[in-house]
Every structure is written in structure tokens, then in C-alpha cells.
Short mmCIF file of C-alpha atoms in Angstrom, two decimals:
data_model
loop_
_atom_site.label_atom_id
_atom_site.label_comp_id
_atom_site.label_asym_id
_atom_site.label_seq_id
_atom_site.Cartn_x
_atom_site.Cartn_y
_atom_site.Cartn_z
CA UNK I 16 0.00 0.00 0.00
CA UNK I 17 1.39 3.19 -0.97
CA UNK I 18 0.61 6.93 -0.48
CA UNK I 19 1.84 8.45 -4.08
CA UNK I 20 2.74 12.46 -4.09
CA UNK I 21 0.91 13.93 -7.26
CA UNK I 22 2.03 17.22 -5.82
CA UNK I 23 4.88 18.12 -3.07
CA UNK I 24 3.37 21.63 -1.25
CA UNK I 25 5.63 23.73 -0.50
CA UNK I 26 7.54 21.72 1.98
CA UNK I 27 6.80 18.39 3.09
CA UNK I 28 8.68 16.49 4.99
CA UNK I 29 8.43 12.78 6.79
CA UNK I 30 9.10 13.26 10.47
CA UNK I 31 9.20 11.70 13.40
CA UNK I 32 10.59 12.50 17.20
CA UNK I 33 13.57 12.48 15.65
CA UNK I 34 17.51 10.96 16.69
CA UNK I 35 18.51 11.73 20.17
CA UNK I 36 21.40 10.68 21.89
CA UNK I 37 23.56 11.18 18.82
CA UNK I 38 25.03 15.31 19.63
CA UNK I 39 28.52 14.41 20.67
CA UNK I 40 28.91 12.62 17.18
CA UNK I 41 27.67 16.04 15.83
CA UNK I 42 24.39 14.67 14.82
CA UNK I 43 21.31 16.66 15.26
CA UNK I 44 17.85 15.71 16.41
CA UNK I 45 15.56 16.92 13.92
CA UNK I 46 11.89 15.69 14.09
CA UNK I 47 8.43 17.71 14.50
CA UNK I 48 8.40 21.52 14.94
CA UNK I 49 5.20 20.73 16.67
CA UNK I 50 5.48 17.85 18.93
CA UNK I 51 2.09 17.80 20.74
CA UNK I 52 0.02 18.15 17.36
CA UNK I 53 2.54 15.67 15.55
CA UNK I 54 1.72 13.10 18.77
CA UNK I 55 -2.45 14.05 18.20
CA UNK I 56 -2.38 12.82 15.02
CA UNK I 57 -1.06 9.81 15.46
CA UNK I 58 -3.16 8.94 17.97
CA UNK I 59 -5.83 10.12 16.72
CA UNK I 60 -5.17 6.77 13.83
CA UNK I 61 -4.41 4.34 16.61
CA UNK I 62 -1.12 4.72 16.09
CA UNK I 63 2.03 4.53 18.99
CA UNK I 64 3.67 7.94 19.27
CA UNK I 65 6.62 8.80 17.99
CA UNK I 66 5.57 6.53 14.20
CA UNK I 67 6.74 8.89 11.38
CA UNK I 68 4.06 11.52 9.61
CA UNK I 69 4.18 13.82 7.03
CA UNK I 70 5.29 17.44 8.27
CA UNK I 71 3.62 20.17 6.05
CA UNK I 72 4.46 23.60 5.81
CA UNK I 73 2.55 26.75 4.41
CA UNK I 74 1.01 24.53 1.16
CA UNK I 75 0.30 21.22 1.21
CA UNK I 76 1.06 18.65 -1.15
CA UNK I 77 -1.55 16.10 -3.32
CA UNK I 78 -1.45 12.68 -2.56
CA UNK I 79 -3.23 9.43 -3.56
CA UNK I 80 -3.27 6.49 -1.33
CA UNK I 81 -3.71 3.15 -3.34
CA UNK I 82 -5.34 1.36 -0.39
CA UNK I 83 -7.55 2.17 2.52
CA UNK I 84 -6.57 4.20 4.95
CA UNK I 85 -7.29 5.50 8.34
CA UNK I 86 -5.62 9.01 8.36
CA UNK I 87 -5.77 11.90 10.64
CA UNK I 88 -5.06 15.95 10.07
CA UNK I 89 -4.12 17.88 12.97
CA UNK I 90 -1.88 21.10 13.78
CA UNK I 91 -2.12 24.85 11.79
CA UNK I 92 -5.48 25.14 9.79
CA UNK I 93 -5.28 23.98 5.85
CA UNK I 94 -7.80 23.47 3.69
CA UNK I 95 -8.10 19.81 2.48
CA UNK I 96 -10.62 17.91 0.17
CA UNK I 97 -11.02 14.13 -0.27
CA UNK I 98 -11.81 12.83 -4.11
CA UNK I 99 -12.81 9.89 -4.81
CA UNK I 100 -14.99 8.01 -7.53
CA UNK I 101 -18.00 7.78 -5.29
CA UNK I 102 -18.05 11.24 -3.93
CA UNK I 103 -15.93 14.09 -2.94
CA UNK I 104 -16.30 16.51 0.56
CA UNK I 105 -13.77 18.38 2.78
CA UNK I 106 -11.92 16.48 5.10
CA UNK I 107 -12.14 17.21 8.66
CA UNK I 108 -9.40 18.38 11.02
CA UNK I 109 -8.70 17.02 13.82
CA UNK I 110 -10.53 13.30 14.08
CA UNK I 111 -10.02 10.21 12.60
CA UNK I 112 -11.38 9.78 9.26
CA UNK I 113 -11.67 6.62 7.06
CA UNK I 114 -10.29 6.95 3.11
CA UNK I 115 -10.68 4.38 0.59
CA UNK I 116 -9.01 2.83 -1.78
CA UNK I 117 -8.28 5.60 -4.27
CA UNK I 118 -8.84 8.68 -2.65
CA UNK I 119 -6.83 12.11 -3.59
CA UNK I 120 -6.10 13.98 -0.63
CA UNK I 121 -5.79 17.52 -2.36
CA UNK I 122 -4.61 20.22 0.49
CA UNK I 123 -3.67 23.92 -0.12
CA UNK I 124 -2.97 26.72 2.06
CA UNK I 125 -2.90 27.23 6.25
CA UNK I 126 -5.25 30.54 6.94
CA UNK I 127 -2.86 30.77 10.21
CA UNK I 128 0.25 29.07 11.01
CA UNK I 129 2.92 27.38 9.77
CA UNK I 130 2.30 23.83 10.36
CA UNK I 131 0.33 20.84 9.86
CA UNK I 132 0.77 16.87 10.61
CA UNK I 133 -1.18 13.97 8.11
CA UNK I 134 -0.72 10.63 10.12
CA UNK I 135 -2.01 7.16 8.48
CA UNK I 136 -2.85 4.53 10.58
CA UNK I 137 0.26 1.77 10.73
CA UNK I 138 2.97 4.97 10.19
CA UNK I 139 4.26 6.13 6.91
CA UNK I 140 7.59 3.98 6.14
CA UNK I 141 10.85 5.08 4.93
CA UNK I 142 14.41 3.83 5.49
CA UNK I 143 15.37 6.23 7.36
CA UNK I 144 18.91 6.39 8.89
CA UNK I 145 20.22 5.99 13.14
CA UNK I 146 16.60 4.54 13.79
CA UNK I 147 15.07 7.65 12.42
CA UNK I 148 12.74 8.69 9.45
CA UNK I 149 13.36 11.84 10.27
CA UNK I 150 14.64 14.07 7.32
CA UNK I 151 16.98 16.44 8.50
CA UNK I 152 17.49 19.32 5.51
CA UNK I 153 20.28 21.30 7.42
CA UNK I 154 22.44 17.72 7.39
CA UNK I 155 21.29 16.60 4.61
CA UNK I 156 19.82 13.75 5.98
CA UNK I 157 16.91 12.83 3.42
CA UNK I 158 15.20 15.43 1.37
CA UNK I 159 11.69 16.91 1.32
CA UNK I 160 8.79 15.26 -1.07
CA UNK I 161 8.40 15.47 -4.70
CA UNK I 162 6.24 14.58 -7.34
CA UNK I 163 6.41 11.07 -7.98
CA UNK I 164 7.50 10.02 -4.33
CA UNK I 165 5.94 6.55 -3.05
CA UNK I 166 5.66 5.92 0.96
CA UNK I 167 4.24 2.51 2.06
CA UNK I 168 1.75 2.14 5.12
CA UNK I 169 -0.73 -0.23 6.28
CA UNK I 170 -4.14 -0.46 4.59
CA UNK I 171 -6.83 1.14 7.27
CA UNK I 172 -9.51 -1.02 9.20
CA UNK I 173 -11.65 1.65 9.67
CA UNK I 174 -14.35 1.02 12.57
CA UNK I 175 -18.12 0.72 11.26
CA UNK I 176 -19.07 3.88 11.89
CA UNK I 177 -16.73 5.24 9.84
CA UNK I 178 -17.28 3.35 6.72
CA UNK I 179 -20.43 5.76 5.87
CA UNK I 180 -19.48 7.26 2.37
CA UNK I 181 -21.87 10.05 3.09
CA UNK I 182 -19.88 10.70 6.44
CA UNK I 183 -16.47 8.60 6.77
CA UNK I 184 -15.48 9.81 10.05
CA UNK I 185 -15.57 10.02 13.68
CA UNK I 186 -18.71 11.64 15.34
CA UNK I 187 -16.16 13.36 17.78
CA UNK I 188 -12.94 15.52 17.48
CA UNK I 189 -10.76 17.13 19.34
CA UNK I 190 -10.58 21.07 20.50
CA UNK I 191 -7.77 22.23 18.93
CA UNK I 192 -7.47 25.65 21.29
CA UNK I 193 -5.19 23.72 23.80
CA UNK I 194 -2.85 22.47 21.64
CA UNK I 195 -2.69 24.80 18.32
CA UNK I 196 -3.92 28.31 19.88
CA UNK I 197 -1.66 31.46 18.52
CA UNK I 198 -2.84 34.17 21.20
CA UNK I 199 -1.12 36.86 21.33
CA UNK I 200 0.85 35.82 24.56
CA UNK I 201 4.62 36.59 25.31
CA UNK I 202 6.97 33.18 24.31
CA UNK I 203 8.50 32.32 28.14
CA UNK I 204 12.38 32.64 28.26
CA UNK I 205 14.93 31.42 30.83
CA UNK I 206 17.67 33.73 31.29
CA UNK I 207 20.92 32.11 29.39
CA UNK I 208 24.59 31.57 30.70
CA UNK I 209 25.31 34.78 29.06
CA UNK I 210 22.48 37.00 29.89
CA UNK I 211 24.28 38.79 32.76
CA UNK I 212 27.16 39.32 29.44
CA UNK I 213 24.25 41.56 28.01
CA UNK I 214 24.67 45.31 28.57
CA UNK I 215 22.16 46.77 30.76
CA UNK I 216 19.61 48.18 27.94
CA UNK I 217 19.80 44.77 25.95
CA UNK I 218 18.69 43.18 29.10
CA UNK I 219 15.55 45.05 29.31
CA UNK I 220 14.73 45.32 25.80
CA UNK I 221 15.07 41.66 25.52
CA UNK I 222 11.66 42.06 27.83
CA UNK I 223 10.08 44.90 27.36
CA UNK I 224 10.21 45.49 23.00
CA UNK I 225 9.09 43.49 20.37
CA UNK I 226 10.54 41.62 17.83
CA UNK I 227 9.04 40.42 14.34
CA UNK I 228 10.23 36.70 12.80
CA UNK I 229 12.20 37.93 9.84
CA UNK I 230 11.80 35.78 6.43
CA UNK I 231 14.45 33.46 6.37
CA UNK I 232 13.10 31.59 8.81
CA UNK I 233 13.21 27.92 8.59
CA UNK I 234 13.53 24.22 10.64
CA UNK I 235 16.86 25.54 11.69
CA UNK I 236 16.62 28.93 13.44
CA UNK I 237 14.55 31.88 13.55
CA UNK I 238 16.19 34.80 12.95
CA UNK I 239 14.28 37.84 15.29
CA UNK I 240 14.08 41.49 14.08
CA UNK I 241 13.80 44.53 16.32
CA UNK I 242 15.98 46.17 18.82
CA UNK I 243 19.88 45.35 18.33
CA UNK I 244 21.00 43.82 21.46
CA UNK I 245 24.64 44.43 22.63
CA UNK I 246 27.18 42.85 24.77
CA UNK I 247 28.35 45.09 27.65
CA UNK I 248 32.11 44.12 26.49
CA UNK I 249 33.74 41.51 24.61
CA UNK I 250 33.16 38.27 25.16
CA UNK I 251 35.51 35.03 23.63
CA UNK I 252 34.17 31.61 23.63
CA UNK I 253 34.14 28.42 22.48
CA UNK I 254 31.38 26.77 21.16
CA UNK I 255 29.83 24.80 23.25
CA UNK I 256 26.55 22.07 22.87
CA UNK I 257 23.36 24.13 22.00
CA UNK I 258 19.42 22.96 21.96
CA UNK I 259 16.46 23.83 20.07
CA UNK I 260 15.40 26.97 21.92
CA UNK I 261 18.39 28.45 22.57
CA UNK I 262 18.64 32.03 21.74
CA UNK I 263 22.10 32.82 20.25
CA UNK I 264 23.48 36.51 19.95
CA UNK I 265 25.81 36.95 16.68
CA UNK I 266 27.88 40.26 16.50
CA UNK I 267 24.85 42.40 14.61
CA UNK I 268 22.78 41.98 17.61
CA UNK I 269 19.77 40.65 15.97
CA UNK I 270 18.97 37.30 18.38
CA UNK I 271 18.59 33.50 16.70
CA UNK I 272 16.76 31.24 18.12
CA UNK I 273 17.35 27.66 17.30
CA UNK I 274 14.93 25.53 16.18
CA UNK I 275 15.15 21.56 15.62
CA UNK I 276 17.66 21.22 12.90
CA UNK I 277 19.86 23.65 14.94
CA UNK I 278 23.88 22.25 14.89
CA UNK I 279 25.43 20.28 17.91
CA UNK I 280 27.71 23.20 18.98
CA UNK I 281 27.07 27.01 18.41
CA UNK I 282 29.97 29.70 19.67
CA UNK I 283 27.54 32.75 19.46
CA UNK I 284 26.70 33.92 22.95
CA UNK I 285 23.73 31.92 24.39
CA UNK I 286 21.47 35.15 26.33
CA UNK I 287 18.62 32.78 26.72
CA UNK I 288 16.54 29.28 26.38
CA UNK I 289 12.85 29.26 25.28
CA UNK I 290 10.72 27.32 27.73
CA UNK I 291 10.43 24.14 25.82
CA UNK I 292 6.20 24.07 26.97
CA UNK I 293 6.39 26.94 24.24
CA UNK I 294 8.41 25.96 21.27
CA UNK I 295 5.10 24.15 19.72
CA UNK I 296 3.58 27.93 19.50
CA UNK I 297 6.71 29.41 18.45
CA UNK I 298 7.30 26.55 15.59
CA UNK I 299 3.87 28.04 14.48
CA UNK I 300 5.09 31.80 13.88
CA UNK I 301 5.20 32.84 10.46
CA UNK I 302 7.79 35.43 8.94
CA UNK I 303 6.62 39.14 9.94
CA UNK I 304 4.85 37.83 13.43
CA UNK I 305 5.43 40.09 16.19
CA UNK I 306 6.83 38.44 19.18
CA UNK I 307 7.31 39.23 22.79
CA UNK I 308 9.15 37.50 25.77
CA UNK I 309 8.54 37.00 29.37
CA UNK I 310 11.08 35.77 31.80
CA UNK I 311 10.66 33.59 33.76
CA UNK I 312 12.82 30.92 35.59
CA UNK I 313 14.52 26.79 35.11
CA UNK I 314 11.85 25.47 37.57
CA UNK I 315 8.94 27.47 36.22
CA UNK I 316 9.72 26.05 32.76
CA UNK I 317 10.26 22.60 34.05
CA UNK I 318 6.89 22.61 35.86
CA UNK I 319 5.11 23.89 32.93
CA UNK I 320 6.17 21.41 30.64
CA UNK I 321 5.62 18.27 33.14
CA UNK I 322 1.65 19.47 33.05
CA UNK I 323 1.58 20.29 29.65
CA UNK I 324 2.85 16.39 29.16
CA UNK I 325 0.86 15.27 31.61
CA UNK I 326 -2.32 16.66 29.69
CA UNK I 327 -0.86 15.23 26.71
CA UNK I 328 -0.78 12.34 27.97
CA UNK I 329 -4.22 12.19 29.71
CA UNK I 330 -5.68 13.28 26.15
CA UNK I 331 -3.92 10.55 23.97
CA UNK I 332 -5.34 7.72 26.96
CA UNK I 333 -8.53 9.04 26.20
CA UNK I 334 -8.33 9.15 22.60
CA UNK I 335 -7.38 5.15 22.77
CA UNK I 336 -10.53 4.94 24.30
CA UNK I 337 -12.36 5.86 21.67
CA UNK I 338 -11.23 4.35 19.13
CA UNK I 339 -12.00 0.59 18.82
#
């Protein structure tokens, strides 16, 4: 059973939670911009976390799938329509629905956001590399869709009350407010090993002005425009390991902030760390979104992102409830 690309989008990529474990080779982790709506969609299909789904960004692609399938559609809102021989309607986001054999999956453009997740029941299959599908465009690990592209899964045993033409899917869905909801809020920062390098007016416009995503942002970093921040003297270092989240200074002030195809190492000075709870709503940002940030401090962030798993968690038990 294969899912065939007719049409690529814009930039679609297979991902999963990508390779960890692997930085002191130099080998980055890749994986979902948006973990919690990558996670819903897959369980949304039955499937266990973590199985590899198709990242989409800004347009999506056309695909067919040449079997059944039970697929799901989660994360930044895109319009998608189902075709198929005995009848054609838009395809829900958010809930399981049940696609037969045949069926073109045509989806365009996000109204908001940057980011959307199509899981099919049984995972999307690829050889991957270091027990990862993950593609990883900075390292050159793998490459985004084209036309033409083939990616096997298992055909879909869709439960009963799915296999309505008029209606192929579930009765229930899931709010998406908690989980893809771009309010304008500050993103939460932890003061960085270098923060106290900062000069005293970098340190409070860091909190108190706003910055705007500038264009070239991508999967690796996210270059902010706004106030130039300097150093209150110079400052030598080394480079030293770096994570997605970590905002890194270069010497034109402007502040980077890595994102999950960031390098192992990075010798810019490191003024901050976004709160991890909050990199799902910043991997949602497009280019020209104005941004503020809120300080706040290690345990804080740790504390937020233990009950932002646990709710994940509580949500994806009662999904597997549901579904049969």
C-alpha cells in the first residue's frame, strides 16, 4: 500500500521524534516543529507515538493512497478535500477519518500558522537512517517530497461507523485551542549563561520590546528582528553544545533562536533558552509575526512542561478509548 505524491506543497517532509542521543557525534535531532500536534495525530489513527508523519508547511502537497486508509489531520489550519470516484467533501481536522481505496487527498494553504501533521494509521515507512525517518534538511539527511515520491503504510480497518461514504469519520474531534492556539501571549524565556554578558539596555529590551520573525526563517533557526542587542564588552568563547530553543546573539545583535535542525555546537553567545512548553507555539510563527518575551525561571519552565505532558498524555489515553 502506498501513499503516491501527485504534488509536493511547498515543503513536506516525513518526520518523526527524531535521533537523540547522537550530539557528541555532531548529529542533530531533527523531528516535529510541533510535537504535541505531531503526537495528536497519530493517535488520533491508533497509532504509537513517535511513528513517522508527514510534516507540512505553508502549502500542502496532493497525494493518492492506493489502499484504505485510516488518516488523521491535525496542527495549523489547511484546507483539504477528499476525491474519490463515489463522492468528494472536505476532510475534517482534527478526528479520525476513514479513506478508501483511491482517494486524492488535495490540500492547499494554512489561513494561520505554519504547520500541519497527516498521520495514516500503521505509520508512513521510509528507510530512514540511526533509527530515524526523520529528514533532517540542514544535514542533509533525506530530502523533502516530490512529485512522484511513493511511501508505504498499512491499509486502514476503519471502525463501522466510519465506513459511511456520506460521512467517513468520527462523530467526535478534538478542541484544537489547547494544543494549536496562537494568542497573542509573550513566548516564556529562561535567562541564558550569558544574559548577565548583556549590557544593561539589551537586558531590558530583551523584555520589554518586540521583535518580528524575519523571512528566512526555517527548521533551523529563527532569525528575530527589532531592537539590536549588545554585549556590555567583549566576550571570547568556544562553542559549546546548543538545543532547540536556545537564543544565540551573533555580532549584529539581531537574536537567533534555534529551532530543531539547529547544529550540535554554536559559539555565538547563548542570552537565553525558550521554555520548551512553548516551542510548539513558536514553531507556528510565520515570517513578519510580532513576538514578545517573558522571563521567567529553570523550575517554572520545568513545571510547565511536566503538566503540559501530563495533559498530553491524559488526552492521547482518552483518545485510545475511543477508538476501537
Amino acid at each position: 500500500m502506498t501513499l503516491q505524491v501527485l504534488k509536493p506543497g511547498l515543503l513536506t517532509t516525513l518526520q518523526d521524534r527524531g535521533r537523540h542521543g547522537l550530539a557528541r557525534f555532531g548529529i542533530g535531532a531533527s523531528g516535529a516543529m510541533d510535537r504535541p500536534c505531531f503526537e495528536l495525530a497519530n493517535t488520533l489513527v491508533g497509532n504509537a507515538c513517535g511513528m513517522a508523519a508527514l510534516e507540512i508547511t505553508l502549502l500542502g502537497p496532493v497525494v493518492r493512497f492506493s489502499e484504505d486508509a485510516l488518516v488523521a489531520l491535525t496542527g495549523a489550519a489547511i484546507a483539504a478535500r477528499v476525491e474519490h470516484a463515489a463522492g468528494s467533501f472536505d476532510l475534517p481536522l482534527w478526528r479520525p477519518v476513514f479513506l478508501r481505496a483511491g482517494s486524492v487527498l488535495r490540500m492547499a494553504g494554512m489561513a494561520r500558522g505554519v504547520r500541519s501533521y497527516l498521520a495514516v494509521a500503521g505509520g508512513l515507512r521510509s528507510a530512514g537512517w540511526m533509527e530515524s525517518a526523520s529528514v533532517d534538511l540542514h544535514a542533509g539527511i533525506g530530502r523533502a517530497l516530490v512529485a512522484g515520491d511513493e511511501l508505504e503504510y498499512d491499509s486502514g480497518h476503519a471502525p463501522d461507523g466510519l465506513r459511511d461514504e456520506s460521512r467517513p469519520w468520527a462523530s467526535w474531534s478534538l478542541n484544537p485551542a489547547p494544543w494549536f492556539a496562537l494568542e497573542p501571549r509573550p513566548i516564556r524565556l529562561v535567562a541564558g549563561s550569558h544574559y548577565q554578558a548583556l549590557d544593561a539596555g539589551a537586558q531590558r529590551a530583551l523584555f520589554e520590546s518586540e521583535f518580528s520573525v524575519s523571512a528566512g526563517c526555517n527548521r533551523v533557526g529563527m532569525r528575530l528582528s527589532g531592537p539590536r542587542l549588545q554585549l556590555a564588552g567583549p566576550l571570547e568563547l568556544i562553542s559549546e553544545p546548543v538545543t532547540m530553543g536556545t537564543v544565540q546573539l551573533p555580532p549584529a545583535g539581531e537574536p537567533i533562536i534555534l529551532m530543531c535542525e539547529h547544529p550540535s555546537t554554536g559559539g555565538y553567545p547563548r542570552i537565553a533558552r525558550v521554555a520548551a512548553v512553548d516551542l510548539p507555539l513558536l514553531a507556528q510563527q510565520r515570517p513578519g509575526a510580532v513576538l514578545r518575551f517573558e522571563r521567567i525561571d529553570g523550575g517554572t519552565a520545568e513545571h510547565l512542561l511536566i503538566h503540559q505532558h501530563q495533559r498530553l498524555q491524559e488526552l492521547c489515553a482518552e483518545i485510545r478509548r475511543r477508538l476501537p
